[in-house]
């Protein structure tokens, strides 16, 4: 690597450490002020347990081992919609009080900032909570679940947006630039039976906080990987605005994203038709929500987004997409698979409260049921149920019609005689 590039990397290392100790780190003013409400990453994938889906969020880039790293004044929300318009769906919310976690459910994908919905269950943090409706919950601390070359990415971004230079050698710093690998994160993970979900979902997560009595603010929004950091450049005001919004299209933000992506794509010079490529890419990444087909293998790839598993190198994919490459851009950092496990909670807890616990699992009786009969989606098509209910009637109908036809034929032949 050239001496000039080494100097840039050294200069940007402290900046990268401050802004990128996690995948979505400190992207809004409120997130900087309240790191325990800062959303870092979001994963959605098929469970290894039959007919279940996993939702996992990383939170708080300042998380410490053996500490309480959540906020008792905020609400952590997982928004799950049936369509991109987000007018039908549901919402799972979590709060933390007295060293316990509370899970809530609402029959709409978005609600007011202060609302949680109906309490479903509660139990201690740092334990696997096994609800009697099949849902599992775990909350606690792990090593950061995101891996990537923070130093190289920041240097690359700086060169493109400030100097209009496309220089992949900024990633030559390799593993030394992986500040993500040095941090911890608070985690909320829950595994839910597919019967509670529609066949196709669109999702994002958010956090809201009561700063003063009666005054609630949305702290953050997360869906696509590194969306505000890469796609929105250096505009802190707009990034804070983005963090305060839901699944909406904001024209000011949209134009900012298009402008930044134009700089990346034009600097790379890979795409022949920049406008056509940007139109296609914007349809995938904005509004900032991610699709997933329930029960299928999750994949956050160049060709499509379908949820996001823990082990895929999503940063390489994001780099490839934003410059118009046909393949991912290698940031020279390898995903640490040893940070994950094949079964719930899929990430690896590091708190002594969990590790030393003789019984790591707690059976929990639900306080209220998720109102399946009132939900606006059905896992099986409604017509299947109707057909089953109507089947006996249909059989007798055919028998009756057959008898009428035979009687008519008998009368016809009798007259001819």
Tab-separated table of C-alpha atoms in Angstrom:
chain	number	residue	atom	x	y	z
A	1	UNK	CA	0.000	0.000	0.000
A	2	UNK	CA	1.272	3.486	-0.822
A	3	UNK	CA	2.620	5.738	1.957
A	4	UNK	CA	-0.109	8.286	1.177
A	5	UNK	CA	-2.788	5.677	1.782
A	6	UNK	CA	-1.138	4.611	5.039
A	7	UNK	CA	-1.276	8.199	6.252
A	8	UNK	CA	-4.975	8.465	5.368
A	9	UNK	CA	-5.693	5.241	7.199
A	10	UNK	CA	-3.835	6.401	10.299
A	11	UNK	CA	-5.645	9.739	10.279
A	12	UNK	CA	-9.035	8.147	9.812
A	13	UNK	CA	-8.549	5.336	12.331
A	14	UNK	CA	-9.718	7.394	15.355
A	15	UNK	CA	-12.713	8.626	13.350
A	16	UNK	CA	-13.588	5.101	12.281
A	17	UNK	CA	-13.253	3.879	15.848
A	18	UNK	CA	-15.653	6.542	17.062
A	19	UNK	CA	-18.226	6.231	14.310
A	20	UNK	CA	-17.989	2.568	13.394
A	21	UNK	CA	-17.520	0.386	16.449
A	22	UNK	CA	-20.697	-1.314	15.264
A	23	UNK	CA	-22.567	-1.677	11.988
A	24	UNK	CA	-24.974	1.209	12.587
A	25	UNK	CA	-23.064	3.131	15.223
A	26	UNK	CA	-24.013	6.605	16.478
A	27	UNK	CA	-25.781	7.643	13.250
A	28	UNK	CA	-28.182	10.076	14.951
A	29	UNK	CA	-27.804	12.814	17.549
A	30	UNK	CA	-30.042	10.975	20.013
A	31	UNK	CA	-28.095	7.750	19.488
A	32	UNK	CA	-24.914	9.576	20.487
A	33	UNK	CA	-26.649	10.907	23.578
A	34	UNK	CA	-28.328	7.616	24.512
A	35	UNK	CA	-26.091	4.757	23.263
A	36	UNK	CA	-28.233	2.164	25.079
A	37	UNK	CA	-30.974	3.004	22.550
A	38	UNK	CA	-28.636	2.885	19.541
A	39	UNK	CA	-29.533	0.109	17.088
A	40	UNK	CA	-26.439	-1.443	15.532
A	41	UNK	CA	-27.618	-4.358	13.410
A	42	UNK	CA	-30.683	-6.385	12.494
A	43	UNK	CA	-30.846	-10.028	11.413
A	44	UNK	CA	-33.863	-12.106	10.344
A	45	UNK	CA	-33.527	-15.736	9.316
A	46	UNK	CA	-35.000	-19.228	9.404
A	47	UNK	CA	-34.671	-21.010	12.733
A	48	UNK	CA	-32.948	-24.381	12.991
A	49	UNK	CA	-36.078	-25.402	14.869
A	50	UNK	CA	-38.887	-26.452	12.540
A	51	UNK	CA	-41.388	-23.798	11.404
A	52	UNK	CA	-39.912	-20.865	13.313
A	53	UNK	CA	-38.298	-17.532	12.393
A	54	UNK	CA	-35.594	-15.610	14.268
A	55	UNK	CA	-35.392	-11.838	14.805
A	56	UNK	CA	-32.136	-10.566	16.330
A	57	UNK	CA	-31.068	-6.969	17.014
A	58	UNK	CA	-27.692	-5.669	18.207
A	59	UNK	CA	-27.871	-2.602	20.449
A	60	UNK	CA	-25.559	-0.211	22.309
A	61	UNK	CA	-21.978	0.093	20.972
A	62	UNK	CA	-20.805	0.909	24.508
A	63	UNK	CA	-22.037	-2.388	25.924
A	64	UNK	CA	-19.877	-3.901	28.649
A	65	UNK	CA	-19.625	-7.463	29.815
A	66	UNK	CA	-21.535	-8.245	33.025
A	67	UNK	CA	-23.425	-4.944	32.882
A	68	UNK	CA	-27.015	-3.874	32.227
A	69	UNK	CA	-26.726	-2.441	28.704
A	70	UNK	CA	-30.370	-1.640	27.930
A	71	UNK	CA	-32.481	1.377	28.892
A	72	UNK	CA	-35.336	1.246	31.379
A	73	UNK	CA	-36.828	4.402	29.827
A	74	UNK	CA	-37.152	3.247	26.244
A	75	UNK	CA	-38.995	0.866	23.921
A	76	UNK	CA	-37.299	-1.456	21.423
A	77	UNK	CA	-39.570	-2.281	18.485
A	78	UNK	CA	-39.589	-4.868	15.676
A	79	UNK	CA	-41.932	-3.701	12.901
A	80	UNK	CA	-43.299	-6.515	10.713
A	81	UNK	CA	-45.585	-5.677	7.785
A	82	UNK	CA	-47.465	-7.697	5.227
A	83	UNK	CA	-46.634	-5.225	2.450
A	84	UNK	CA	-44.241	-2.388	1.587
A	85	UNK	CA	-46.937	0.152	2.388
A	86	UNK	CA	-46.812	-0.945	6.047
A	87	UNK	CA	-50.565	-0.627	6.475
A	88	UNK	CA	-51.070	-4.233	7.641
A	89	UNK	CA	-49.008	-6.360	9.966
A	90	UNK	CA	-47.887	-6.482	13.566
A	91	UNK	CA	-45.380	-5.134	16.044
A	92	UNK	CA	-43.298	-6.789	18.759
A	93	UNK	CA	-41.962	-4.428	21.426
A	94	UNK	CA	-39.607	-4.920	24.357
A	95	UNK	CA	-39.021	-2.933	27.538
A	96	UNK	CA	-36.700	-3.516	30.497
A	97	UNK	CA	-37.625	-3.033	34.145
A	98	UNK	CA	-36.189	-4.518	37.374
A	99	UNK	CA	-33.668	-6.636	35.492
A	100	UNK	CA	-36.466	-8.273	33.524
A	101	UNK	CA	-37.577	-7.982	29.912
A	102	UNK	CA	-41.197	-7.453	28.863
A	103	UNK	CA	-42.521	-8.521	25.456
A	104	UNK	CA	-45.553	-6.807	23.905
A	105	UNK	CA	-47.588	-7.323	20.744
A	106	UNK	CA	-49.674	-4.931	18.663
A	107	UNK	CA	-51.913	-5.727	15.680
A	108	UNK	CA	-50.408	-2.979	13.517
A	109	UNK	CA	-46.858	-2.657	12.150
A	110	UNK	CA	-46.386	0.916	13.381
A	111	UNK	CA	-47.872	2.693	16.389
A	112	UNK	CA	-47.230	5.847	18.440
A	113	UNK	CA	-43.777	6.252	19.952
A	114	UNK	CA	-44.994	5.760	23.522
A	115	UNK	CA	-47.158	2.714	22.748
A	116	UNK	CA	-46.081	-0.861	23.336
A	117	UNK	CA	-49.230	-2.857	22.683
A	118	UNK	CA	-50.510	-5.770	24.763
A	119	UNK	CA	-48.182	-7.411	27.295
A	120	UNK	CA	-47.493	-10.994	26.221
A	121	UNK	CA	-44.921	-12.138	28.764
A	122	UNK	CA	-41.984	-11.130	30.925
A	123	UNK	CA	-39.015	-12.802	32.542
A	124	UNK	CA	-35.384	-12.346	33.610
A	125	UNK	CA	-32.684	-11.131	31.248
A	126	UNK	CA	-29.734	-13.452	30.574
A	127	UNK	CA	-32.020	-16.473	30.478
A	128	UNK	CA	-33.690	-18.264	27.588
A	129	UNK	CA	-37.373	-17.586	28.144
A	130	UNK	CA	-39.556	-20.364	26.756
A	131	UNK	CA	-43.104	-19.073	26.412
A	132	UNK	CA	-46.034	-21.476	26.393
A	133	UNK	CA	-47.039	-20.234	22.919
A	134	UNK	CA	-43.772	-21.481	21.363
A	135	UNK	CA	-41.892	-18.156	21.372
A	136	UNK	CA	-38.360	-18.012	22.794
A	137	UNK	CA	-36.623	-14.824	24.005
A	138	UNK	CA	-33.078	-14.098	25.098
A	139	UNK	CA	-31.612	-10.722	26.092
A	140	UNK	CA	-28.061	-10.077	27.250
A	141	UNK	CA	-24.559	-9.213	26.032
A	142	UNK	CA	-22.428	-10.787	23.294
A	143	UNK	CA	-19.428	-9.838	21.230
A	144	UNK	CA	-20.423	-7.597	18.335
A	145	UNK	CA	-22.181	-9.691	15.693
A	146	UNK	CA	-21.010	-7.458	12.832
A	147	UNK	CA	-17.624	-7.779	11.138
A	148	UNK	CA	-16.043	-5.334	8.712
A	149	UNK	CA	-13.075	-3.165	7.842
A	150	UNK	CA	-14.091	0.081	9.574
A	151	UNK	CA	-10.826	1.890	8.837
A	152	UNK	CA	-10.764	0.885	5.194
A	153	UNK	CA	-14.450	1.711	4.714
A	154	UNK	CA	-14.073	5.182	6.203
A	155	UNK	CA	-11.005	5.897	4.057
A	156	UNK	CA	-12.796	4.599	0.950
A	157	UNK	CA	-15.854	6.727	1.655
A	158	UNK	CA	-13.680	9.812	2.253
A	159	UNK	CA	-11.815	9.373	-1.033
A	160	UNK	CA	-14.976	8.922	-3.103
A	161	UNK	CA	-17.196	11.611	-1.569
A	162	UNK	CA	-14.528	14.226	-0.884
A	163	UNK	CA	-12.013	13.632	-3.692
A	164	UNK	CA	-14.066	11.682	-6.265
A	165	UNK	CA	-11.383	8.975	-6.226
A	166	UNK	CA	-12.143	5.243	-6.439
A	167	UNK	CA	-9.404	3.477	-4.485
A	168	UNK	CA	-9.939	-0.055	-3.187
A	169	UNK	CA	-6.409	-0.140	-1.748
A	170	UNK	CA	-7.847	1.593	1.318
A	171	UNK	CA	-9.007	-1.874	2.397
A	172	UNK	CA	-5.444	-3.242	2.402
A	173	UNK	CA	-5.270	-2.563	6.136
A	174	UNK	CA	-7.303	-5.780	6.440
A	175	UNK	CA	-8.059	-7.267	9.859
A	176	UNK	CA	-6.308	-4.384	11.616
A	177	UNK	CA	-9.181	-2.198	10.473
A	178	UNK	CA	-11.858	-4.430	11.977
A	179	UNK	CA	-12.781	-2.315	14.991
A	180	UNK	CA	-16.138	-4.062	14.956
A	181	UNK	CA	-14.405	-7.213	16.116
A	182	UNK	CA	-13.203	-5.526	19.294
A	183	UNK	CA	-16.592	-4.424	20.649
A	184	UNK	CA	-19.603	-5.883	22.419
A	185	UNK	CA	-23.321	-5.455	21.883
A	186	UNK	CA	-26.519	-5.863	23.844
A	187	UNK	CA	-28.837	-8.290	22.071
A	188	UNK	CA	-32.566	-8.879	21.831
A	189	UNK	CA	-33.344	-12.116	20.031
A	190	UNK	CA	-36.663	-13.891	19.760
A	191	UNK	CA	-37.743	-16.975	17.867
A	192	UNK	CA	-41.374	-17.134	16.828
A	193	UNK	CA	-43.550	-19.893	15.329
A	194	UNK	CA	-44.352	-19.205	11.688
A	195	UNK	CA	-48.062	-19.528	12.407
A	196	UNK	CA	-47.898	-16.013	13.859
A	197	UNK	CA	-46.425	-14.572	10.649
A	198	UNK	CA	-47.646	-13.993	7.084
A	199	UNK	CA	-45.857	-15.830	4.271
A	200	UNK	CA	-44.046	-12.680	3.143
A	201	UNK	CA	-42.896	-9.888	5.422
A	202	UNK	CA	-41.180	-6.509	5.253
A	203	UNK	CA	-39.419	-5.401	8.394
A	204	UNK	CA	-37.312	-2.840	10.244
A	205	UNK	CA	-36.543	-2.042	13.883
A	206	UNK	CA	-36.693	1.192	15.862
A	207	UNK	CA	-36.155	2.565	19.356
A	208	UNK	CA	-38.051	5.315	21.157
A	209	UNK	CA	-37.237	7.065	24.420
A	210	UNK	CA	-39.069	9.220	26.941
A	211	UNK	CA	-36.508	12.011	27.456
A	212	UNK	CA	-38.827	13.961	29.720
A	213	UNK	CA	-42.216	13.014	31.189
A	214	UNK	CA	-44.656	12.851	28.281
A	215	UNK	CA	-42.006	13.729	25.652
A	216	UNK	CA	-41.105	10.765	23.457
A	217	UNK	CA	-38.578	10.710	20.608
A	218	UNK	CA	-37.585	8.025	18.121
A	219	UNK	CA	-33.870	7.444	18.555
A	220	UNK	CA	-33.044	5.157	15.667
A	221	UNK	CA	-34.258	3.140	12.681
A	222	UNK	CA	-32.473	0.146	11.190
A	223	UNK	CA	-33.032	-2.280	8.311
A	224	UNK	CA	-30.441	-2.363	5.499
A	225	UNK	CA	-26.767	-2.706	6.337
A	226	UNK	CA	-24.947	0.597	6.983
A	227	UNK	CA	-27.733	2.547	5.273
A	228	UNK	CA	-27.199	5.984	6.854
A	229	UNK	CA	-23.427	5.693	7.052
A	230	UNK	CA	-22.748	4.841	3.412
A	231	UNK	CA	-25.857	5.883	1.545
A	232	UNK	CA	-26.323	9.229	3.315
A	233	UNK	CA	-22.745	10.469	3.354
A	234	UNK	CA	-21.776	13.065	5.954
A	235	UNK	CA	-25.074	14.882	6.466
A	236	UNK	CA	-25.639	14.438	10.216
A	237	UNK	CA	-28.842	16.472	10.173
A	238	UNK	CA	-30.437	14.238	7.560
A	239	UNK	CA	-29.185	11.095	9.280
A	240	UNK	CA	-30.914	12.182	12.474
A	241	UNK	CA	-34.057	12.876	10.459
A	242	UNK	CA	-33.827	9.397	8.950
A	243	UNK	CA	-33.453	7.872	12.417
A	244	UNK	CA	-36.675	9.520	13.545
A	245	UNK	CA	-38.788	8.069	10.718
A	246	UNK	CA	-40.563	4.812	9.960
A	247	UNK	CA	-41.195	3.042	6.655
A	248	UNK	CA	-41.712	6.248	4.700
A	249	UNK	CA	-40.247	7.900	1.622
A	250	UNK	CA	-38.826	11.312	2.484
A	251	UNK	CA	-37.963	13.233	-0.687
A	252	UNK	CA	-35.118	15.148	0.947
A	253	UNK	CA	-33.507	11.942	2.172
A	254	UNK	CA	-34.217	10.170	-1.118
A	255	UNK	CA	-32.426	12.851	-3.130
A	256	UNK	CA	-29.501	12.819	-0.705
A	257	UNK	CA	-29.133	9.049	-1.102
A	258	UNK	CA	-29.316	9.289	-4.912
A	259	UNK	CA	-26.669	12.021	-4.924
A	260	UNK	CA	-24.269	10.015	-2.762
A	261	UNK	CA	-24.827	6.816	-4.715
A	262	UNK	CA	-24.184	8.726	-7.961
A	263	UNK	CA	-20.776	9.707	-6.619
A	264	UNK	CA	-19.924	6.096	-5.760
A	265	UNK	CA	-21.179	4.642	-9.043
A	266	UNK	CA	-19.584	7.321	-11.231
A	267	UNK	CA	-16.274	7.080	-9.388
A	268	UNK	CA	-16.192	3.308	-9.918
A	269	UNK	CA	-17.105	3.608	-13.604
A	270	UNK	CA	-18.499	0.084	-13.749
A	271	UNK	CA	-22.095	0.853	-14.781
A	272	UNK	CA	-22.737	2.160	-18.291
A	273	UNK	CA	-26.112	3.695	-17.386
A	274	UNK	CA	-25.853	5.256	-13.916
A	275	UNK	CA	-29.433	6.543	-13.839
A	276	UNK	CA	-30.939	3.173	-14.744
A	277	UNK	CA	-28.821	1.392	-12.140
A	278	UNK	CA	-29.683	3.896	-9.412
A	279	UNK	CA	-33.382	3.593	-10.157
A	280	UNK	CA	-33.156	-0.186	-9.765
A	281	UNK	CA	-31.061	0.041	-6.582
A	282	UNK	CA	-33.299	2.646	-4.950
A	283	UNK	CA	-36.282	0.342	-5.367
A	284	UNK	CA	-34.401	-2.200	-3.250
A	285	UNK	CA	-33.006	-0.005	-0.482
A	286	UNK	CA	-35.512	2.835	-0.012
A	287	UNK	CA	-37.667	3.117	1.986
A	288	UNK	CA	-35.251	1.393	4.345
A	289	UNK	CA	-37.026	-1.923	4.916
A	290	UNK	CA	-36.010	-5.509	4.133
A	291	UNK	CA	-38.195	-8.302	2.680
A	292	UNK	CA	-38.177	-11.917	3.828
A	293	UNK	CA	-40.158	-14.967	2.739
A	294	UNK	CA	-40.997	-16.933	5.866
A	295	UNK	CA	-39.582	-20.457	6.010
A	296	UNK	CA	-36.902	-19.900	3.354
A	297	UNK	CA	-33.131	-19.621	3.628
A	298	UNK	CA	-32.193	-16.036	4.458
A	299	UNK	CA	-29.783	-14.334	2.055
A	300	UNK	CA	-28.565	-10.734	1.923
A	301	UNK	CA	-27.010	-10.801	-1.526
A	302	UNK	CA	-26.158	-8.833	-4.638
A	303	UNK	CA	-29.093	-10.256	-6.581
A	304	UNK	CA	-31.743	-9.905	-3.868
A	305	UNK	CA	-32.468	-9.334	-0.185
A	306	UNK	CA	-34.318	-12.077	1.664
A	307	UNK	CA	-33.806	-11.430	5.348
A	308	UNK	CA	-30.248	-11.557	6.649
A	309	UNK	CA	-28.388	-14.405	8.375
A	310	UNK	CA	-25.607	-13.874	10.910
A	311	UNK	CA	-22.794	-15.484	8.952
A	312	UNK	CA	-22.986	-13.632	5.609
A	313	UNK	CA	-20.568	-10.803	4.799
A	314	UNK	CA	-23.175	-8.096	4.342
A	315	UNK	CA	-20.602	-5.298	4.307
A	316	UNK	CA	-18.993	-6.698	1.155
A	317	UNK	CA	-22.437	-6.858	-0.455
A	318	UNK	CA	-23.227	-3.252	0.504
A	319	UNK	CA	-19.910	-2.031	-0.877
A	320	UNK	CA	-20.553	-3.877	-4.137
A	321	UNK	CA	-24.072	-2.537	-4.549
A	322	UNK	CA	-23.226	1.086	-3.841
A	323	UNK	CA	-20.469	1.218	-6.497
A	324	UNK	CA	-22.425	-0.720	-9.144
A	325	UNK	CA	-20.301	-3.864	-9.079
A	326	UNK	CA	-21.674	-7.207	-10.235
A	327	UNK	CA	-19.948	-8.934	-7.317
A	328	UNK	CA	-19.290	-8.022	-3.663
A	329	UNK	CA	-16.278	-5.818	-2.876
A	330	UNK	CA	-13.870	-7.594	-0.529
A	331	UNK	CA	-13.016	-5.444	2.505
A	332	UNK	CA	-10.282	-7.920	3.465
A	333	UNK	CA	-11.986	-8.939	6.733
A	334	UNK	CA	-13.163	-12.495	7.365
A	335	UNK	CA	-16.417	-13.199	9.231
A	336	UNK	CA	-15.693	-14.794	12.613
A	337	UNK	CA	-18.001	-17.815	12.548
A	338	UNK	CA	-16.930	-18.795	16.064
A	339	UNK	CA	-19.068	-15.916	17.344
A	340	UNK	CA	-22.221	-17.779	16.381
A	341	UNK	CA	-23.843	-21.056	17.357
A	342	UNK	CA	-26.313	-23.243	15.436
A	343	UNK	CA	-29.112	-23.107	18.013
A	344	UNK	CA	-30.987	-20.479	19.982
A	345	UNK	CA	-29.940	-17.770	20.836
A	346	UNK	CA	-27.586	-18.212	17.797
A	347	UNK	CA	-25.114	-15.633	19.097
A	348	UNK	CA	-22.900	-16.486	22.092
A	349	UNK	CA	-23.640	-14.865	25.495
A	350	UNK	CA	-20.622	-13.539	27.419
A	351	UNK	CA	-22.200	-12.415	30.725
A	352	UNK	CA	-21.329	-14.496	33.799
A	353	UNK	CA	-24.983	-14.320	34.867
A	354	UNK	CA	-25.816	-16.564	31.914
A	355	UNK	CA	-22.652	-18.651	31.716
A	356	UNK	CA	-22.691	-19.574	35.413
A	357	UNK	CA	-26.437	-20.170	35.637
A	358	UNK	CA	-27.293	-23.767	36.499
A	359	UNK	CA	-30.604	-23.476	34.691
A	360	UNK	CA	-30.264	-21.258	31.644
A	361	UNK	CA	-33.884	-21.806	30.559
A	362	UNK	CA	-37.030	-20.479	32.208
A	363	UNK	CA	-40.568	-21.606	31.389
A	364	UNK	CA	-42.864	-18.587	31.107
A	365	UNK	CA	-46.656	-18.494	31.114
A	366	UNK	CA	-48.001	-15.865	28.727
A	367	UNK	CA	-50.063	-13.072	30.272
A	368	UNK	CA	-52.084	-12.474	27.112
A	369	UNK	CA	-52.415	-14.346	23.839
A	370	UNK	CA	-51.499	-13.021	20.429
A	371	UNK	CA	-54.920	-12.522	18.869
A	372	UNK	CA	-54.622	-14.841	15.922
A	373	UNK	CA	-58.322	-14.616	15.100
A	374	UNK	CA	-58.059	-10.850	14.680
A	375	UNK	CA	-54.896	-10.675	12.601
A	376	UNK	CA	-55.128	-9.424	9.032
A	377	UNK	CA	-53.069	-12.230	7.529
A	378	UNK	CA	-53.316	-16.004	7.236
A	379	UNK	CA	-50.387	-18.378	6.883
A	380	UNK	CA	-52.549	-20.646	4.701
A	381	UNK	CA	-54.809	-19.178	1.998
A	382	UNK	CA	-58.312	-18.540	3.319
A	383	UNK	CA	-59.832	-20.516	0.465
A	384	UNK	CA	-58.321	-23.743	1.814
A	385	UNK	CA	-60.429	-23.521	4.961
A	386	UNK	CA	-63.544	-22.714	2.943
A	387	UNK	CA	-62.959	-25.650	0.656
A	388	UNK	CA	-62.619	-28.024	3.587
A	389	UNK	CA	-65.813	-26.747	5.181
A	390	UNK	CA	-67.703	-26.954	1.896
A	391	UNK	CA	-66.428	-30.329	0.768
A	392	UNK	CA	-69.370	-32.464	2.030
A	393	UNK	CA	-71.848	-30.090	0.402
A	394	UNK	CA	-69.981	-30.224	-2.913
A	395	UNK	CA	-70.050	-34.063	-2.958
A	396	UNK	CA	-73.833	-34.221	-2.346
A	397	UNK	CA	-74.327	-31.540	-4.994
A	398	UNK	CA	-72.616	-33.704	-7.597
A	399	UNK	CA	-74.692	-36.754	-6.537
A	400	UNK	CA	-77.945	-34.785	-6.768
A	401	UNK	CA	-77.073	-33.358	-10.194
A	402	UNK	CA	-76.149	-36.841	-11.418
A	403	UNK	CA	-79.512	-38.247	-10.260
A	404	UNK	CA	-81.405	-35.427	-12.022
A	405	UNK	CA	-79.507	-36.091	-15.279
A	406	UNK	CA	-80.216	-39.823	-15.078
A	407	UNK	CA	-83.908	-39.178	-14.395
A	408	UNK	CA	-84.051	-36.842	-17.421
A	409	UNK	CA	-82.456	-39.468	-19.647
A	410	UNK	CA	-84.952	-42.081	-18.356
A	411	UNK	CA	-87.949	-39.802	-19.184
A	412	UNK	CA	-86.529	-39.035	-22.629
A	413	UNK	CA	-86.179	-42.710	-23.579
A	414	UNK	CA	-89.637	-43.526	-22.122
A	415	UNK	CA	-91.303	-40.941	-24.420
A	416	UNK	CA	-89.536	-42.359	-27.475
A	417	UNK	CA	-90.942	-45.777	-26.711
